[in-house]
Coordinates of C-alpha atoms in Angstrom, one line a residue:
X1 CA 72.7 22.3 -2.5
X2 CA 74.8 19.7 -0.8
X3 CA 74.7 16.2 -1.4
X4 CA 73.5 15.9 2.2
X5 CA 71.0 18.0 2.3
X6 CA 69.6 16.4 -0.8
X7 CA 69.5 12.9 0.4
X8 CA 67.3 14.4 3.9
X9 CA 65.0 16.1 2.4
X10 CA 64.2 13.4 0.2
X11 CA 64.2 10.9 2.8
X12 CA 61.5 13.2 4.6
X13 CA 59.6 13.6 1.1
X14 CA 59.5 9.8 1.5
X15 CA 58.4 9.5 5.3
X16 CA 55.6 12.1 4.4
X17 CA 54.4 10.3 1.0
X18 CA 54.3 6.2 3.7
X19 CA 52.8 8.6 6.3
X20 CA 50.0 9.6 4.0
X21 CA 49.2 6.2 2.4
X22 CA 49.3 5.0 5.8
X23 CA 46.7 7.8 7.5
X24 CA 44.3 7.1 4.1
X25 CA 44.5 3.4 4.7
X26 CA 42.7 3.9 7.7
X27 CA 40.2 6.2 6.7
X28 CA 39.1 3.6 4.0
X29 CA 39.6 0.7 7.0
X30 CA 36.8 3.2 8.9
X31 CA 34.4 -0.1 9.3
X32 CA 36.6 -3.3 8.5
X33 CA 38.7 -2.8 11.1
X34 CA 36.7 -1.0 14.0
X35 CA 32.8 -2.1 13.6
X36 CA 33.4 -5.8 13.6
X37 CA 33.5 -8.4 16.5
X38 CA 31.4 -9.1 19.6
X39 CA 29.0 -6.0 20.4
X40 CA 29.2 -4.7 24.2
X41 CA 26.5 -6.8 27.0
X42 CA 25.1 -9.4 24.3
X43 CA 27.1 -12.1 23.1
X44 CA 26.2 -11.6 19.1
X45 CA 28.9 -10.5 16.9
X46 CA 28.2 -8.1 13.9
X47 CA 29.5 -10.7 10.9
X48 CA 26.6 -12.8 11.9
X49 CA 23.9 -9.9 12.1
X50 CA 25.4 -9.2 8.8
X51 CA 24.4 -11.8 7.4
X52 CA 21.7 -12.1 8.9
X53 CA 20.1 -8.9 7.8
X54 CA 21.6 -9.6 4.3
X55 CA 20.4 -12.9 2.7
X56 CA 17.3 -13.4 6.3
X57 CA 15.2 -10.3 6.9
X58 CA 16.6 -7.5 4.1
X59 CA 14.3 -8.6 1.5
X60 CA 11.3 -9.8 2.8
X61 CA 10.8 -6.4 5.2
X62 CA 11.5 -4.2 2.0
X63 CA 8.4 -6.3 0.4
X64 CA 6.0 -6.2 3.3
X65 CA 6.6 -2.4 3.5
X66 CA 5.2 -1.8 0.3
X67 CA 1.9 -3.5 1.3
X68 CA -1.2 -0.9 1.8
X69 CA -1.3 -1.9 5.7
X70 CA 2.7 -1.0 6.2
X71 CA 2.9 2.2 3.8
X72 CA 0.4 4.5 5.6
X73 CA 1.6 5.9 8.6
X74 CA -1.0 7.8 10.4
X75 CA 0.6 11.1 12.3
X76 CA -0.2 14.5 13.8
X77 CA 2.9 16.7 12.0
X78 CA 1.2 19.9 13.7
X79 CA 1.8 19.6 17.3
X80 CA 3.2 22.1 18.5
X81 CA 6.4 21.7 20.2
X82 CA 5.8 21.8 24.1
X83 CA 9.5 22.4 25.3
X84 CA 11.0 25.8 23.4
X85 CA 9.0 28.4 20.8
X86 CA 10.1 27.5 17.1
X87 CA 11.6 30.4 15.6
X88 CA 10.4 29.5 12.4
X89 CA 13.9 29.5 10.6
X90 CA 13.7 27.0 7.8
X91 CA 11.2 24.9 9.5
X92 CA 8.0 23.4 7.6
X93 CA 4.7 23.4 9.9
X94 CA 2.0 22.0 7.5
X95 CA 2.8 20.0 4.8
X96 CA 3.4 22.7 2.0
X97 CA 6.4 24.5 1.5
X98 CA 6.1 27.8 3.5
X99 CA 7.9 30.9 2.3
X100 CA 11.4 32.0 3.9
X101 CA 11.8 34.6 6.5
X102 CA 11.5 38.3 5.0
X103 CA 14.7 39.3 6.7
X104 CA 17.1 37.1 4.4
X105 CA 15.5 38.3 1.3
X106 CA 15.9 41.8 2.8
X107 CA 20.0 40.9 3.9
X108 CA 20.5 39.6 0.5
X109 CA 21.9 37.3 2.4
X110 CA 21.6 34.7 -0.8
X111 CA 23.7 31.5 0.5
X112 CA 21.8 31.2 3.6
X113 CA 18.6 32.2 1.6
X114 CA 19.7 29.2 -1.2
X115 CA 20.2 26.7 1.7
X116 CA 16.4 27.4 3.3
X117 CA 14.8 27.2 0.4
X118 CA 16.6 24.1 -0.4
X119 CA 15.4 22.8 3.2
X120 CA 12.0 23.8 2.4
X121 CA 12.1 22.1 -0.4
X122 CA 13.2 18.9 0.6
X123 CA 11.8 18.6 3.4
X124 CA 8.1 18.7 2.6
X125 CA 5.8 16.1 2.6
X126 CA 4.0 14.3 -0.1
X127 CA 0.7 14.5 0.6
X128 CA -1.0 13.4 -2.2
X129 CA -3.3 10.5 -1.7
X130 CA -6.0 8.8 -4.8
X131 CA -9.8 9.1 -3.8
X132 CA -9.8 5.4 -3.4
X133 CA -7.1 5.4 -0.4
X134 CA -9.4 8.2 1.6
X135 CA -12.3 5.9 1.4
X136 CA -10.5 3.2 1.9
X137 CA -8.6 5.5 5.5
X138 CA -12.4 6.1 6.5
X139 CA -13.7 1.4 6.7
X140 CA -9.7 1.1 8.0
X141 CA -11.1 2.9 10.7
X142 CA -14.8 1.7 11.4
X143 CA -13.0 -1.7 11.4
X144 CA -10.3 -0.4 13.9
X145 CA -12.6 1.6 16.3
X146 CA -15.2 -2.4 16.9
X147 CA -11.7 -3.4 18.7
X148 CA -11.0 -3.0 21.8
X149 CA -7.9 -1.0 22.9
X150 CA -6.3 -1.0 26.2
X151 CA -3.4 1.7 25.2
X152 CA -4.0 5.3 25.0
X153 CA -4.3 6.6 21.5
X154 CA -1.9 9.6 21.3
X155 CA -1.9 11.1 17.2
X156 CA -4.0 8.4 16.2
X157 CA -7.0 9.8 17.9
X158 CA -5.9 13.3 17.1
X159 CA -7.9 15.6 14.4
X160 CA -4.8 17.1 12.9
X161 CA -3.9 13.7 12.5
X162 CA -3.5 12.2 8.8
X163 CA -1.9 9.2 6.7
X164 CA 0.9 9.3 4.7
X165 CA 1.9 7.8 2.1
X166 CA 5.6 6.5 3.5
X167 CA 7.0 5.3 -0.2
X168 CA 6.5 8.9 -1.1
X169 CA 7.8 10.1 1.1
X170 CA 11.0 8.9 1.7
X171 CA 13.8 9.4 4.7
X172 CA 16.7 10.8 2.2
X173 CA 18.3 14.5 3.1
X174 CA 16.3 17.7 3.4
X175 CA 19.1 20.0 4.1
X176 CA 17.9 20.6 7.5
X177 CA 20.4 21.2 9.5
X178 CA 22.2 23.5 11.9
X179 CA 21.6 25.0 15.4
X180 CA 17.5 23.9 15.3
X181 CA 18.9 20.2 14.6
X182 CA 20.8 20.4 16.8
X183 CA 19.3 21.0 19.5
X184 CA 16.9 18.5 19.1
X185 CA 19.4 16.4 19.3
X186 CA 21.1 18.0 21.9
X187 CA 18.1 17.6 23.6
X188 CA 18.0 14.3 24.1
X189 CA 21.3 13.5 25.0
X190 CA 21.1 15.9 27.3
X191 CA 17.4 15.9 29.3
X192 CA 16.9 12.4 28.7
X193 CA 20.1 9.8 28.3
X194 CA 21.5 8.5 31.5
X195 CA 24.0 10.0 32.7
X196 CA 26.4 11.7 35.3
X197 CA 25.4 15.0 35.6
X198 CA 29.0 16.3 36.1
X199 CA 29.5 15.1 32.2
X200 CA 28.7 17.9 29.7
X201 CA 27.8 16.6 26.3
X202 CA 28.3 19.9 23.3
X203 CA 25.6 21.3 21.4
X204 CA 27.0 19.6 18.8
X205 CA 26.3 15.5 18.9
X206 CA 28.3 15.1 16.2
X207 CA 31.3 16.4 18.1
X208 CA 33.3 13.2 20.6
X209 CA 32.2 13.4 24.1
X210 CA 34.7 13.5 26.6
X211 CA 34.8 9.8 27.4
X212 CA 32.9 6.5 27.5
X213 CA 30.5 7.7 30.6
X214 CA 27.8 5.0 29.7
X215 CA 30.5 2.5 30.8
X216 CA 30.1 3.3 34.7
X217 CA 26.1 3.4 34.3
X218 CA 24.3 -0.1 35.1
X219 CA 23.4 -2.2 32.2
X220 CA 19.8 -0.3 32.0
X221 CA 20.7 2.7 31.7
X222 CA 24.0 1.9 29.6
X223 CA 21.3 0.3 27.0
X224 CA 18.8 3.1 26.9
X225 CA 21.7 5.5 26.0
X226 CA 22.6 2.5 23.3
X227 CA 19.0 3.2 21.7
X228 CA 19.3 6.6 21.9
X229 CA 22.7 6.5 20.4
X230 CA 21.7 3.3 17.7
X231 CA 18.6 5.8 16.1
X232 CA 21.2 8.3 16.2
X233 CA 23.3 7.0 13.9
X234 CA 20.5 5.1 11.8
X235 CA 18.9 8.0 10.7
X236 CA 22.3 9.7 9.8
X237 CA 23.5 6.7 7.9
X238 CA 20.1 7.3 6.0
X239 CA 20.8 10.9 5.3
X240 CA 24.4 9.7 3.8
X241 CA 23.1 6.7 1.9
X242 CA 20.3 9.1 0.5
X243 CA 21.9 12.1 -0.2
X244 CA 21.3 15.3 -2.3
X245 CA 23.9 15.0 -5.0
X246 CA 23.0 18.1 -7.8
X247 CA 20.1 18.8 -8.8
X248 CA 19.9 20.0 -13.0
X249 CA 16.6 20.9 -14.8
X250 CA 14.8 20.7 -11.3
X251 CA 15.6 16.8 -11.2
X252 CA 17.5 16.0 -8.2
X253 CA 19.7 13.1 -7.9
X254 CA 20.2 11.2 -4.6
X255 CA 23.1 9.0 -4.0
X256 CA 25.9 7.6 -1.2
X257 CA 28.1 10.2 -0.4
X258 CA 31.2 9.2 1.1
X259 CA 32.4 12.3 2.5
X260 CA 29.1 13.1 4.7
X261 CA 30.1 9.5 6.2
X262 CA 33.3 9.6 7.1
X263 CA 32.2 13.3 8.5
X264 CA 29.6 11.6 10.8
X265 CA 31.3 8.0 11.0
X266 CA 35.2 8.3 10.7
X267 CA 36.8 7.1 13.4
X268 CA 39.8 9.9 12.8
X269 CA 37.0 13.0 12.0
X270 CA 35.1 11.5 15.2
X271 CA 38.0 10.9 17.6
X272 CA 37.1 7.5 18.1
X273 CA 33.4 7.6 18.6
X274 CA 32.3 7.1 15.0
X275 CA 32.8 3.5 14.7
X276 CA 31.1 3.4 18.9
X277 CA 27.9 5.2 17.0
X278 CA 27.7 1.9 14.4
X279 CA 28.3 -1.0 17.4
X280 CA 25.1 0.8 19.1
X281 CA 23.1 1.0 15.3
X282 CA 23.9 -3.0 15.7
X283 CA 22.9 -3.0 19.6
X284 CA 19.2 -1.4 18.4
X285 CA 18.7 -3.2 15.4
X286 CA 19.4 -6.7 18.4
X287 CA 16.7 -5.0 21.2
X288 CA 13.8 -4.3 18.0
X289 CA 14.5 -8.2 16.3
X290 CA 14.2 -9.5 20.0
X291 CA 10.5 -7.4 20.1
X292 CA 9.8 -9.2 16.9
X293 CA 10.5 -12.4 18.2
X294 CA 8.9 -12.1 21.1
X295 CA 5.5 -10.2 20.1
X296 CA 4.9 -13.2 17.0
X297 CA 2.6 -14.8 19.1
X298 CA -0.4 -12.1 18.9
X299 CA 0.1 -12.0 15.4
X300 CA -0.4 -15.8 15.4
X301 CA -3.9 -15.8 16.5
X302 CA -6.3 -16.4 14.6
X303 CA -8.4 -13.1 15.5
X304 CA -5.3 -10.7 14.4
X305 CA -5.6 -9.5 11.1
X306 CA -4.3 -6.8 9.1
X307 CA -7.4 -5.3 7.4
X308 CA -7.0 -3.0 4.1
X309 CA -10.2 -4.3 3.2
X310 CA -8.6 -6.4 0.5
X311 CA -9.0 -9.9 1.7
X312 CA -6.8 -11.4 -0.3
X313 CA -3.8 -9.3 0.0
X314 CA -4.4 -9.4 3.6
X315 CA -4.0 -13.0 4.4
X316 CA -1.0 -12.5 1.6
X317 CA 0.5 -9.7 4.0
X318 CA -0.2 -11.9 7.2
X319 CA 1.2 -14.5 5.5
X320 CA 4.8 -12.3 4.9
X321 CA 4.3 -11.0 8.0
X322 CA 4.4 -14.6 10.2
X323 CA 7.1 -15.8 7.5
X324 CA 9.6 -13.0 9.3
X325 CA 8.8 -13.5 12.6
X326 CA 9.7 -17.3 11.7
X327 CA 13.0 -15.6 10.7
X328 CA 13.1 -13.7 14.1
X329 CA 12.8 -16.8 15.7
X330 CA 15.6 -18.7 14.0
X331 CA 18.1 -15.5 14.6
X332 CA 20.5 -17.8 17.6
X333 CA 21.8 -14.6 19.3
X334 CA 19.5 -12.9 20.3
X335 CA 20.0 -10.3 23.1
X336 CA 18.4 -11.9 26.8
X337 CA 16.1 -9.0 28.2
X338 CA 15.9 -11.0 31.1
X339 CA 19.1 -9.7 32.5
X340 CA 17.2 -6.2 32.9
X341 CA 15.4 -5.3 35.8
X342 CA 17.0 -8.3 37.4
X343 CA 17.3 -6.8 40.7
X344 CA 15.0 -6.2 43.4
X345 CA 11.1 -6.0 42.3
X346 CA 11.1 -2.4 43.7
X347 CA 14.2 -1.6 42.0
X348 CA 13.4 -3.2 39.1
X349 CA 10.1 -1.6 39.0
X350 CA 11.1 1.9 39.8
X351 CA 13.7 1.5 36.8
X352 CA 10.5 0.4 34.6
X353 CA 8.8 3.6 35.3
X354 CA 12.0 5.8 34.5
X355 CA 12.7 4.5 31.2
X356 CA 9.3 4.7 30.3
X357 CA 9.2 8.2 30.9
X358 CA 12.3 9.3 29.7
X359 CA 11.2 7.8 26.3
X360 CA 7.8 9.3 26.9
X361 CA 10.3 12.6 26.7
X362 CA 12.4 11.8 23.7
X363 CA 8.3 11.3 21.9
X364 CA 7.5 14.9 22.8
X365 CA 10.9 16.2 21.6
X366 CA 10.0 15.0 18.0
X367 CA 7.4 18.0 18.0
X368 CA 10.2 20.3 18.3
X369 CA 12.2 19.2 14.6
X370 CA 11.6 21.8 12.0
X371 CA 10.8 20.1 9.0
X372 CA 7.8 18.0 8.4
X373 CA 9.8 14.9 6.5
X374 CA 12.2 14.4 9.6
X375 CA 9.4 14.5 12.4
X376 CA 7.4 12.1 9.8
X377 CA 10.6 10.1 10.2
X378 CA 11.7 11.0 13.8
X379 CA 7.6 10.0 15.1
X380 CA 7.4 7.2 13.9
X381 CA 10.7 5.5 14.3
X382 CA 10.5 6.5 18.0
X383 CA 6.9 5.3 18.5
X384 CA 8.9 1.3 16.9
X385 CA 11.3 1.8 19.1
X386 CA 9.0 2.6 21.9
X387 CA 6.8 -0.6 21.0
X388 CA 9.2 -3.1 20.3
X389 CA 10.0 -1.9 25.0
X390 CA 6.7 -2.5 25.5
X391 CA 7.0 -5.8 23.7
X392 CA 10.0 -6.9 25.9
X393 CA 8.1 -5.0 29.2
X394 CA 4.7 -7.5 28.5
X395 CA 6.4 -10.9 28.3
X396 CA 4.2 -12.4 30.8
X397 CA 0.9 -10.7 29.4
X398 CA 1.8 -12.3 25.8
X399 CA 1.8 -15.6 27.0
X400 CA -1.6 -15.2 28.0
X401 CA -2.7 -13.8 25.6
X402 CA -6.5 -15.8 24.3
X403 CA -6.5 -17.2 20.9
X404 CA -10.6 -16.3 19.7
X405 CA -10.9 -13.1 22.0
X406 CA -9.3 -9.5 22.3
X407 CA -6.6 -9.6 25.7
X408 CA -6.8 -6.6 28.2
X409 CA -3.1 -7.4 28.9
X410 CA -1.7 -6.4 26.3
X411 CA -2.9 -4.6 22.5
X412 CA -1.3 -3.0 19.7
X413 CA -2.9 -0.2 17.6
X414 CA -2.2 0.2 14.0
X415 CA -0.1 3.2 14.2
X416 CA 2.0 0.9 16.7
X417 CA 2.3 -2.1 14.6
X418 CA 2.9 0.2 11.4
X419 CA 5.7 1.8 13.6
X420 CA 6.9 -1.0 14.7
X421 CA 7.6 -2.7 11.5
X422 CA 9.1 0.0 9.4
X423 CA 11.3 0.8 12.5
X424 CA 12.7 -2.6 12.0
X425 CA 13.1 -2.1 8.3
X426 CA 14.7 1.6 8.5
X427 CA 17.6 -0.4 10.7
X428 CA 17.7 -3.2 8.3
X429 CA 17.9 -0.7 5.7
X430 CA 20.7 1.0 7.4
X431 CA 23.1 -2.0 7.9
X432 CA 22.3 -2.7 4.3
X433 CA 23.9 0.6 3.3
X434 CA 26.3 0.7 5.7
X435 CA 27.8 -3.1 4.0
X436 CA 27.2 -0.4 1.1
X437 CA 29.3 2.3 2.2
X438 CA 31.9 -0.5 2.9
X439 CA 32.3 -1.9 -1.0
X440 CA 32.6 2.3 -1.8
X441 CA 35.2 2.8 0.3
X442 CA 36.9 -0.3 -0.8
X443 CA 36.8 0.8 -4.3
X444 CA 38.5 4.3 -3.0
X445 CA 41.2 2.6 -2.5

């Protein structure tokens, strides 16, 4: 080999090494470089949200979620899917683990069978409740029934509804994936999100879309799409942060999975979509933060209590909740919901109704999730977001609330309150998890 050829080969090798380093550096800066700056459709910057959430919101909301009033959520997990027949493959219809399909065993498909059994095991609901808790729930129901309700009581009134201890059923990776999971999200995006009909969204919602189609939509329709995208990003972050790393001696080990995080959010692997998904998470956080600041007067009234039967704990829980509301009011860069539905009254009313119907349809799609634990958290977070939108659309009714008597104009059920605060707690945790992934990505350099 001539000296010139050797020099050329060495030069090419050096160039390839430099290119590799540049690529790796780009991958590691996925969060730092691209999820920064001011959010679209509002004047709030991401760094301000990070600091506010870390030092003011996250520690208190985490503490609130551990209180009895907020740790038990009543939900119907047995409602059939209204849109398509359940195929039964790796789905969990009850609170126990169902056996996997016989055809997998007959076909000796070991890998698929193992995946299915793992999904069933990890997705099962822990329905353990003490006798004391069950007796308390009867007392809670008796107390709630004595209050005036002026909104539709959906799952809360269903005979199939049951209380679930959220602390015993944390949101994390369950093995629920593939076509069944994609079909749920595809239905949400394809059938419910406001977008031009000419835009095709692929079956796999992780695949990049074919353009920033939502920029051509009006503010209200952009907001709706970004809320759904932000919810999707938040759920994916929870799965990445609480991933099944290994299982030894029947004891699973959970923790952050950087590879999975990159698969879902890296700008290269998602062709630029990942950072936008994370920005939509921040936008959703702002919407629910605004709703909490707006609904504070409802809870500040003496007639509203957070009843569990333990007067001292109930008073402490309400004090903590009001403290959180004070923090939400202090945030200086709230989303201005008055910019929505600001056109002519007829058009604004039509858009609001469209919002409501689209969102109601999305909440029904959550009954099609084939994993009980995923369905639980999907329904809770969807109801929490729906309650936040209800609050933002009811500003006048909230302003007219009587101090010492129920209001026919605006009411929240126990279920809505629990969903609202836990859903916001999930968003707060997502942003905290994102900060942890930033650190992990820096350390991986």
